[in-house]
């Protein structure tokens, strides 16, 4: 999983670098750990934001927080702070000996998006995938166009589709790599 | 949906009243609005916490926030602050002319819990249900025992099951009232 702070859209549709949000790191790390995700990349080109993310990480994995709540540190230990998305792909390639396929997520309805069952089957084959989530008002169009796949929006045709990125990441991971409860759910029994 | 701040468990297993977290209100309201939930009850017996929740609500539904981001106000307008859970059930009964069935959520594995497909079928019949989520370390045992149903834990038998309540609410609503994407997912096509 990669949480992208650049290039993302502002409320007015401009491409910006967004600020790191403490609870994005906590919530998505806990979800990633629960669903067996191998790494959680926090991507920001801004040096001060890298330092902020690094401090949060150190507090919970080595500092006071690690003693107070070791389960939290176990989740946050999945975090890897990177300056840009190419470095994320390179880090995964180093680890997996294979370039990951990039899956962009978006709340917008578009042609050619991949469905959840299809991507679930693809992911189950074991090749590395990186799921990219945009902060602020979502991933920039150039990022989405460069991805290998774009996932169907969560809300489909719903009239309101403004989930927090923390909630979106939880729902997407549950749909793609959900557990036994889900499997019994899928078969409709 | 009801977000319970009392009675919930502390880290050490004591029954406490927890503090209201700003992002719980935002994230769960946005998820509730996305999934067509009729009301989001924030339950706290503490007067100062009721005032805090009321201020957040007013900012986004009537104040500066409503002008800055009307979509956020549309979600937060679902919030109804209540001092205790009996008042939540009474408010739903007044609205629906029928007492709601109470569904408690828990991360603990227990006997007699209801599965997601079963509860999904029950909810689809149209009778009122209230889904209760615990803050802090989860709902107190007495609350769970008094509920009509207890939902299966999200993580099943996983070795790590420490989701944020914001993430848990998103996953549970997606499993229970998820959309077309989910329906095609369920049938495995």
Coordinates of C-alpha atoms in Angstrom, one line a residue:
Chain A
X1 CA 0.0 0.0 0.0
X2 CA 1.3 3.5 -0.8
X3 CA -0.3 6.7 0.6
X4 CA 0.5 9.5 -1.8
X5 CA 0.9 13.1 -0.7
X6 CA 2.2 14.2 -4.1
X7 CA 1.0 14.5 -6.8
X8 CA -2.6 14.9 -5.5
X9 CA -5.4 17.3 -6.2
X10 CA -6.5 20.3 -4.1
X11 CA -10.1 21.1 -3.5
X12 CA -9.9 23.3 -6.6
X13 CA -8.3 20.6 -8.8
X14 CA -4.7 21.9 -8.7
X15 CA -1.8 19.5 -8.3
X16 CA -0.4 19.9 -4.8
X17 CA 1.7 18.2 -2.2
X18 CA -0.5 17.6 0.9
X19 CA 0.5 17.5 4.5
X20 CA 1.0 14.2 6.4
X21 CA -2.0 13.4 8.7
X22 CA -1.1 11.5 11.9
X23 CA -4.2 9.3 11.9
X24 CA -3.7 8.3 8.3
X25 CA -0.5 6.7 9.3
X26 CA -2.0 5.0 12.4
X27 CA -5.3 3.8 10.8
X28 CA -3.8 2.6 7.5
X29 CA -0.9 0.8 9.2
X30 CA -3.3 -1.0 11.5
X31 CA -5.5 -2.0 8.6
X32 CA -2.4 -3.1 6.6
X33 CA -1.1 -5.2 9.5
X34 CA -4.6 -6.8 10.0
X35 CA -4.8 -7.8 6.3
X36 CA -1.3 -9.0 6.0
X37 CA 0.0 -6.2 3.7
X38 CA 3.8 -6.5 3.3
X39 CA 4.6 -2.7 3.4
X40 CA 3.0 0.7 3.9
X41 CA 4.8 3.4 1.9
X42 CA 4.2 7.0 2.9
X43 CA 5.2 9.2 -0.1
X44 CA 6.0 12.8 0.4
X45 CA 8.7 14.9 -1.4
X46 CA 8.6 17.6 1.4
X47 CA 11.5 17.2 3.8
X48 CA 9.6 18.6 6.9
X49 CA 6.8 16.1 6.2
X50 CA 9.3 13.3 6.0
X51 CA 10.7 14.4 9.4
X52 CA 7.2 14.5 10.9
X53 CA 6.3 11.1 9.6
X54 CA 9.6 9.8 10.9
X55 CA 9.0 11.2 14.4
X56 CA 5.5 9.5 14.6
X57 CA 7.1 6.3 13.5
X58 CA 10.0 6.5 16.0
X59 CA 7.6 7.3 18.9
X60 CA 5.6 4.2 18.3
X61 CA 8.2 1.7 17.2
X62 CA 11.1 2.6 19.5
X63 CA 10.0 5.4 21.9
X64 CA 7.5 5.8 24.7
X65 CA 4.6 4.7 22.5
X66 CA 6.2 1.3 21.9
X67 CA 6.2 0.6 25.6
X68 CA 2.6 2.0 26.1
X69 CA 1.1 0.0 23.2
X70 CA 3.4 -2.5 21.4
X71 CA 0.5 -3.6 19.1
X72 CA 0.5 -0.1 17.6
X73 CA 4.3 -0.3 17.0
X74 CA 3.8 -3.6 15.3
X75 CA 1.5 -1.9 12.8
X76 CA 3.6 1.3 12.3
X77 CA 6.7 -0.8 11.7
X78 CA 5.2 -1.5 8.3
X79 CA 5.8 2.2 7.4
X80 CA 8.5 3.1 4.9
X81 CA 8.8 6.8 4.2
X82 CA 9.8 7.6 0.5
X83 CA 10.3 10.9 -1.3
X84 CA 8.6 9.8 -4.5
X85 CA 6.7 6.9 -6.0
X86 CA 9.5 5.6 -8.3
X87 CA 11.5 5.0 -5.1
X88 CA 8.6 2.9 -3.8
X89 CA 8.5 0.8 -6.9
X90 CA 12.3 0.3 -6.7
X91 CA 12.1 -0.7 -3.0
X92 CA 9.4 -3.3 -3.8
X93 CA 11.4 -4.6 -6.8
X94 CA 14.5 -4.9 -4.6
X95 CA 12.5 -6.9 -2.0
X96 CA 10.4 -9.0 -4.4
X97 CA 12.9 -9.4 -7.3
X98 CA 10.1 -8.3 -9.6
X99 CA 8.7 -4.9 -10.5
X100 CA 5.3 -4.4 -8.8
X101 CA 2.1 -3.7 -10.8
X102 CA 0.7 -0.3 -9.9
X103 CA -3.0 0.0 -9.0
X104 CA -4.4 3.5 -8.7
X105 CA -7.5 4.1 -6.7
X106 CA -10.0 6.9 -7.5
X107 CA -13.5 7.9 -6.5
X108 CA -14.3 9.0 -10.1
X109 CA -16.1 6.7 -12.5
X110 CA -14.0 6.0 -15.6
X111 CA -13.7 3.6 -18.5
X112 CA -11.5 0.6 -18.3
X113 CA -11.3 0.3 -14.5
X114 CA -10.6 -3.1 -13.0
X115 CA -13.3 -4.8 -10.8
X116 CA -12.7 -6.0 -7.2
X117 CA -13.2 -9.7 -8.0
X118 CA -10.8 -9.5 -11.0
X119 CA -8.1 -7.7 -9.0
X120 CA -8.6 -10.1 -6.1
X121 CA -7.9 -13.0 -8.4
X122 CA -4.8 -11.3 -9.8
X123 CA -3.4 -10.4 -6.4
X124 CA -4.0 -14.0 -5.2
X125 CA -1.5 -15.3 -7.8
X126 CA 1.3 -13.9 -5.7
X127 CA 3.0 -11.3 -7.9
X128 CA 3.7 -8.0 -6.2
X129 CA 1.1 -5.2 -6.5
X130 CA 1.2 -1.7 -5.0
X131 CA -2.1 -0.1 -4.3
X132 CA -1.9 3.7 -4.4
X133 CA -4.3 5.9 -2.4
X134 CA -4.3 9.7 -2.8
X135 CA -4.7 12.1 0.1
X136 CA -6.4 15.5 -0.2
X137 CA -8.9 15.4 -3.1
X138 CA -7.3 12.3 -4.7
X139 CA -4.5 11.2 -7.0
X140 CA -3.6 13.5 -9.8
X141 CA -4.7 12.5 -13.4
X142 CA -1.1 12.0 -14.5
X143 CA -0.4 9.5 -11.7
X144 CA -3.6 7.6 -12.6
X145 CA -2.8 7.5 -16.3
X146 CA 0.7 6.1 -15.6
X147 CA -0.7 3.3 -13.4
X148 CA -1.0 -0.3 -14.7
X149 CA -4.6 -0.6 -13.4
X150 CA -7.2 1.7 -12.0
X151 CA -9.6 0.2 -9.5
X152 CA -13.4 0.6 -9.7
X153 CA -14.5 3.4 -7.4
X154 CA -15.8 2.1 -4.0
X155 CA -19.2 3.8 -4.2
X156 CA -20.1 2.9 -7.8
X157 CA -23.0 5.1 -8.9
X158 CA -23.9 6.3 -5.4
X159 CA -25.0 9.9 -5.0
X160 CA -22.5 10.6 -2.2
X161 CA -18.9 9.2 -2.5
X162 CA -16.7 11.2 -0.2
X163 CA -15.0 8.6 2.0
X164 CA -11.9 9.4 4.1
X165 CA -8.8 7.8 2.6
X166 CA -8.5 5.9 5.9
X167 CA -12.0 4.4 5.3
X168 CA -11.3 3.8 1.6
X169 CA -8.1 1.9 2.3
X170 CA -10.0 -0.3 4.9
X171 CA -12.8 -1.1 2.5
X172 CA -10.5 -1.8 -0.5
X173 CA -8.2 -4.2 1.4
X174 CA -11.2 -6.0 2.9
X175 CA -12.6 -6.5 -0.6
X176 CA -9.3 -7.6 -2.1
X177 CA -7.8 -9.7 0.6
X178 CA -10.6 -10.2 3.1
X179 CA -10.8 -13.2 5.3
X180 CA -13.0 -16.3 6.0
X181 CA -15.9 -14.1 7.0
X182 CA -15.7 -12.6 3.6
X183 CA -15.3 -15.9 1.9
X184 CA -18.5 -17.2 3.4
X185 CA -20.1 -13.9 2.6
X186 CA -19.0 -14.2 -1.1
X187 CA -20.5 -17.6 -1.6
X188 CA -23.8 -16.2 -0.3
X189 CA -24.2 -18.9 2.4
Chain B
X1 CA -25.0 3.5 13.6
X2 CA -24.1 4.4 17.2
X3 CA -20.6 5.3 18.3
X4 CA -20.4 4.5 22.0
X5 CA -18.1 6.4 24.4
X6 CA -19.7 4.8 27.5
X7 CA -19.6 2.0 28.6
X8 CA -16.4 1.0 26.9
X9 CA -13.2 -0.7 28.1
X10 CA -9.9 1.0 28.9
X11 CA -6.6 -0.6 27.9
X12 CA -6.6 -2.4 31.3
X13 CA -10.2 -3.7 30.9
X14 CA -11.9 -1.2 33.2
X15 CA -15.2 0.3 32.2
X16 CA -14.7 3.9 31.3
X17 CA -16.2 6.9 29.4
X18 CA -13.8 7.8 26.6
X19 CA -13.2 11.2 25.0
X20 CA -14.8 12.2 21.7
X21 CA -12.3 12.1 18.8
X22 CA -12.9 14.6 16.0
X23 CA -11.9 12.3 13.2
X24 CA -14.3 9.5 14.4
X25 CA -17.2 11.9 13.8
X26 CA -15.9 13.0 10.4
X27 CA -14.9 9.6 9.1
X28 CA -17.9 7.6 10.3
X29 CA -20.3 10.3 9.2
X30 CA -18.8 10.3 5.7
X31 CA -19.0 6.5 5.6
X32 CA -22.6 6.5 6.9
X33 CA -23.7 9.0 4.3
X34 CA -21.9 7.0 1.5
X35 CA -23.7 3.8 2.5
X36 CA -27.2 5.4 3.1
X37 CA -27.3 5.0 6.9
X38 CA -30.3 6.9 8.3
X39 CA -28.6 8.3 11.5
X40 CA -25.2 8.4 13.2
X41 CA -25.6 8.6 17.0
X42 CA -22.7 9.8 19.1
X43 CA -23.3 8.5 22.6
X44 CA -21.5 10.2 25.6
X45 CA -22.8 10.9 29.1
X46 CA -20.2 13.6 29.7
X47 CA -21.5 17.1 29.3
X48 CA -18.2 18.6 28.1
X49 CA -17.9 15.9 25.4
X50 CA -21.4 16.6 24.3
X51 CA -20.6 20.3 23.9
X52 CA -17.4 19.4 22.0
X53 CA -19.3 17.1 19.6
X54 CA -22.0 19.8 19.2
X55 CA -19.3 22.4 18.3
X56 CA -17.8 20.2 15.6
X57 CA -21.2 19.5 14.3
X58 CA -22.2 23.2 14.2
X59 CA -19.0 24.2 12.5
X60 CA -19.6 21.9 9.6
X61 CA -23.3 22.1 9.3
X62 CA -24.0 25.8 9.9
X63 CA -20.7 27.6 10.4
X64 CA -17.5 28.3 8.4
X65 CA -17.0 24.7 7.5
X66 CA -20.4 24.4 5.8
X67 CA -19.4 27.1 3.3
X68 CA -15.8 25.7 2.8
X69 CA -17.0 22.1 2.2
X70 CA -20.8 21.6 2.0
X71 CA -20.3 17.8 1.3
X72 CA -18.8 17.5 4.7
X73 CA -21.8 19.2 6.3
X74 CA -24.1 16.9 4.4
X75 CA -22.4 13.9 6.2
X76 CA -22.1 15.5 9.6
X77 CA -25.8 16.4 9.5
X78 CA -26.5 12.7 10.2
X79 CA -25.0 13.1 13.7
X80 CA -27.3 13.0 16.7
X81 CA -25.6 13.5 20.1
X82 CA -27.2 11.4 22.9
X83 CA -26.3 11.0 26.6
X84 CA -27.0 7.3 26.7
X85 CA -27.9 4.3 24.5
X86 CA -31.5 4.0 25.7
X87 CA -32.1 7.5 24.3
X88 CA -30.7 6.3 21.0
X89 CA -33.2 3.4 20.9
X90 CA -36.0 5.7 21.9
X91 CA -35.1 8.2 19.2
X92 CA -35.1 5.5 16.5
X93 CA -38.4 4.0 17.8
X94 CA -40.0 7.5 17.5
X95 CA -38.8 7.8 14.0
X96 CA -39.4 4.3 12.7
X97 CA -42.5 3.4 14.9
X98 CA -40.7 0.2 15.9
X99 CA -38.0 -0.6 18.4
X100 CA -34.6 -1.2 16.6
X101 CA -32.7 -4.4 17.0
X102 CA -29.4 -3.8 18.6
X103 CA -26.3 -5.2 17.0
X104 CA -23.1 -5.0 19.0
X105 CA -19.7 -5.2 17.3
X106 CA -16.6 -6.7 18.9
X107 CA -13.1 -7.8 17.9
X108 CA -13.3 -10.8 20.3
X109 CA -14.2 -14.2 19.1
X110 CA -17.3 -15.5 20.9
X111 CA -20.0 -18.1 20.6
X112 CA -23.3 -17.3 19.0
X113 CA -22.2 -14.3 16.9
X114 CA -24.1 -13.5 13.7
X115 CA -22.4 -13.8 10.4
X116 CA -22.2 -10.9 7.8
X117 CA -24.4 -12.7 5.2
X118 CA -27.0 -13.5 7.7
X119 CA -27.2 -10.0 9.1
X120 CA -27.1 -8.6 5.6
X121 CA -30.3 -10.6 4.8
X122 CA -31.9 -9.5 8.0
X123 CA -31.1 -5.8 7.4
X124 CA -32.4 -6.0 3.8
X125 CA -35.9 -6.8 5.1
X126 CA -36.3 -3.2 6.2
X127 CA -36.8 -3.4 9.9
X128 CA -34.7 -0.9 11.9
X129 CA -31.3 -2.0 13.2
X130 CA -28.7 0.0 15.2
X131 CA -25.1 -1.1 14.9
X132 CA -23.1 -0.2 18.0
X133 CA -19.3 0.4 17.8
X134 CA -17.2 0.9 20.9
X135 CA -14.4 3.5 21.1
X136 CA -11.3 3.0 23.3
X137 CA -10.7 -0.8 23.8
X138 CA -14.2 -1.7 22.7
X139 CA -17.8 -2.1 24.1
X140 CA -18.1 -3.3 27.7
X141 CA -19.3 -6.8 28.3
X142 CA -22.6 -5.8 29.8
X143 CA -23.4 -3.7 26.7
X144 CA -22.6 -6.7 24.5
X145 CA -24.7 -9.1 26.6
X146 CA -27.7 -6.8 26.5
X147 CA -27.6 -6.6 22.7
X148 CA -30.0 -8.5 20.5
X149 CA -27.1 -9.7 18.2
X150 CA -23.3 -9.7 18.3
X151 CA -21.6 -9.5 14.9
X152 CA -18.7 -11.7 14.0
X153 CA -15.4 -10.1 14.5
X154 CA -14.0 -8.6 11.3
X155 CA -10.6 -10.3 11.4
X156 CA -11.8 -13.8 12.2
X157 CA -8.9 -15.9 13.4
X158 CA -6.2 -13.5 12.2
X159 CA -3.2 -13.0 14.4
X160 CA -3.6 -9.2 14.5
X161 CA -7.0 -7.6 14.9
X162 CA -6.5 -4.0 16.1
X163 CA -8.4 -1.9 13.6
X164 CA -9.3 1.7 14.3
X165 CA -13.1 2.1 15.0
X166 CA -13.2 4.3 11.9
X167 CA -11.9 1.5 9.7
X168 CA -14.0 -1.1 11.4
X169 CA -17.2 0.9 10.8
X170 CA -16.2 1.3 7.1
X171 CA -15.6 -2.4 6.6
X172 CA -18.8 -3.5 8.5
X173 CA -21.0 -1.2 6.5
X174 CA -19.4 -2.3 3.2
X175 CA -20.1 -5.9 4.1
X176 CA -23.6 -5.3 5.3
X177 CA -25.0 -2.8 2.8
X178 CA -22.3 -2.6 0.1
X179 CA -23.1 -1.7 -3.4
X180 CA -23.1 -3.1 -7.0
X181 CA -19.3 -3.6 -6.9
X182 CA -19.8 -5.8 -3.9
X183 CA -22.8 -7.7 -5.4
X184 CA -20.7 -8.7 -8.4
X185 CA -17.9 -9.5 -6.0
X186 CA -20.2 -11.7 -4.0
X187 CA -21.3 -13.8 -6.9
X188 CA -17.6 -14.4 -7.8
X189 CA -18.0 -13.2 -11.3

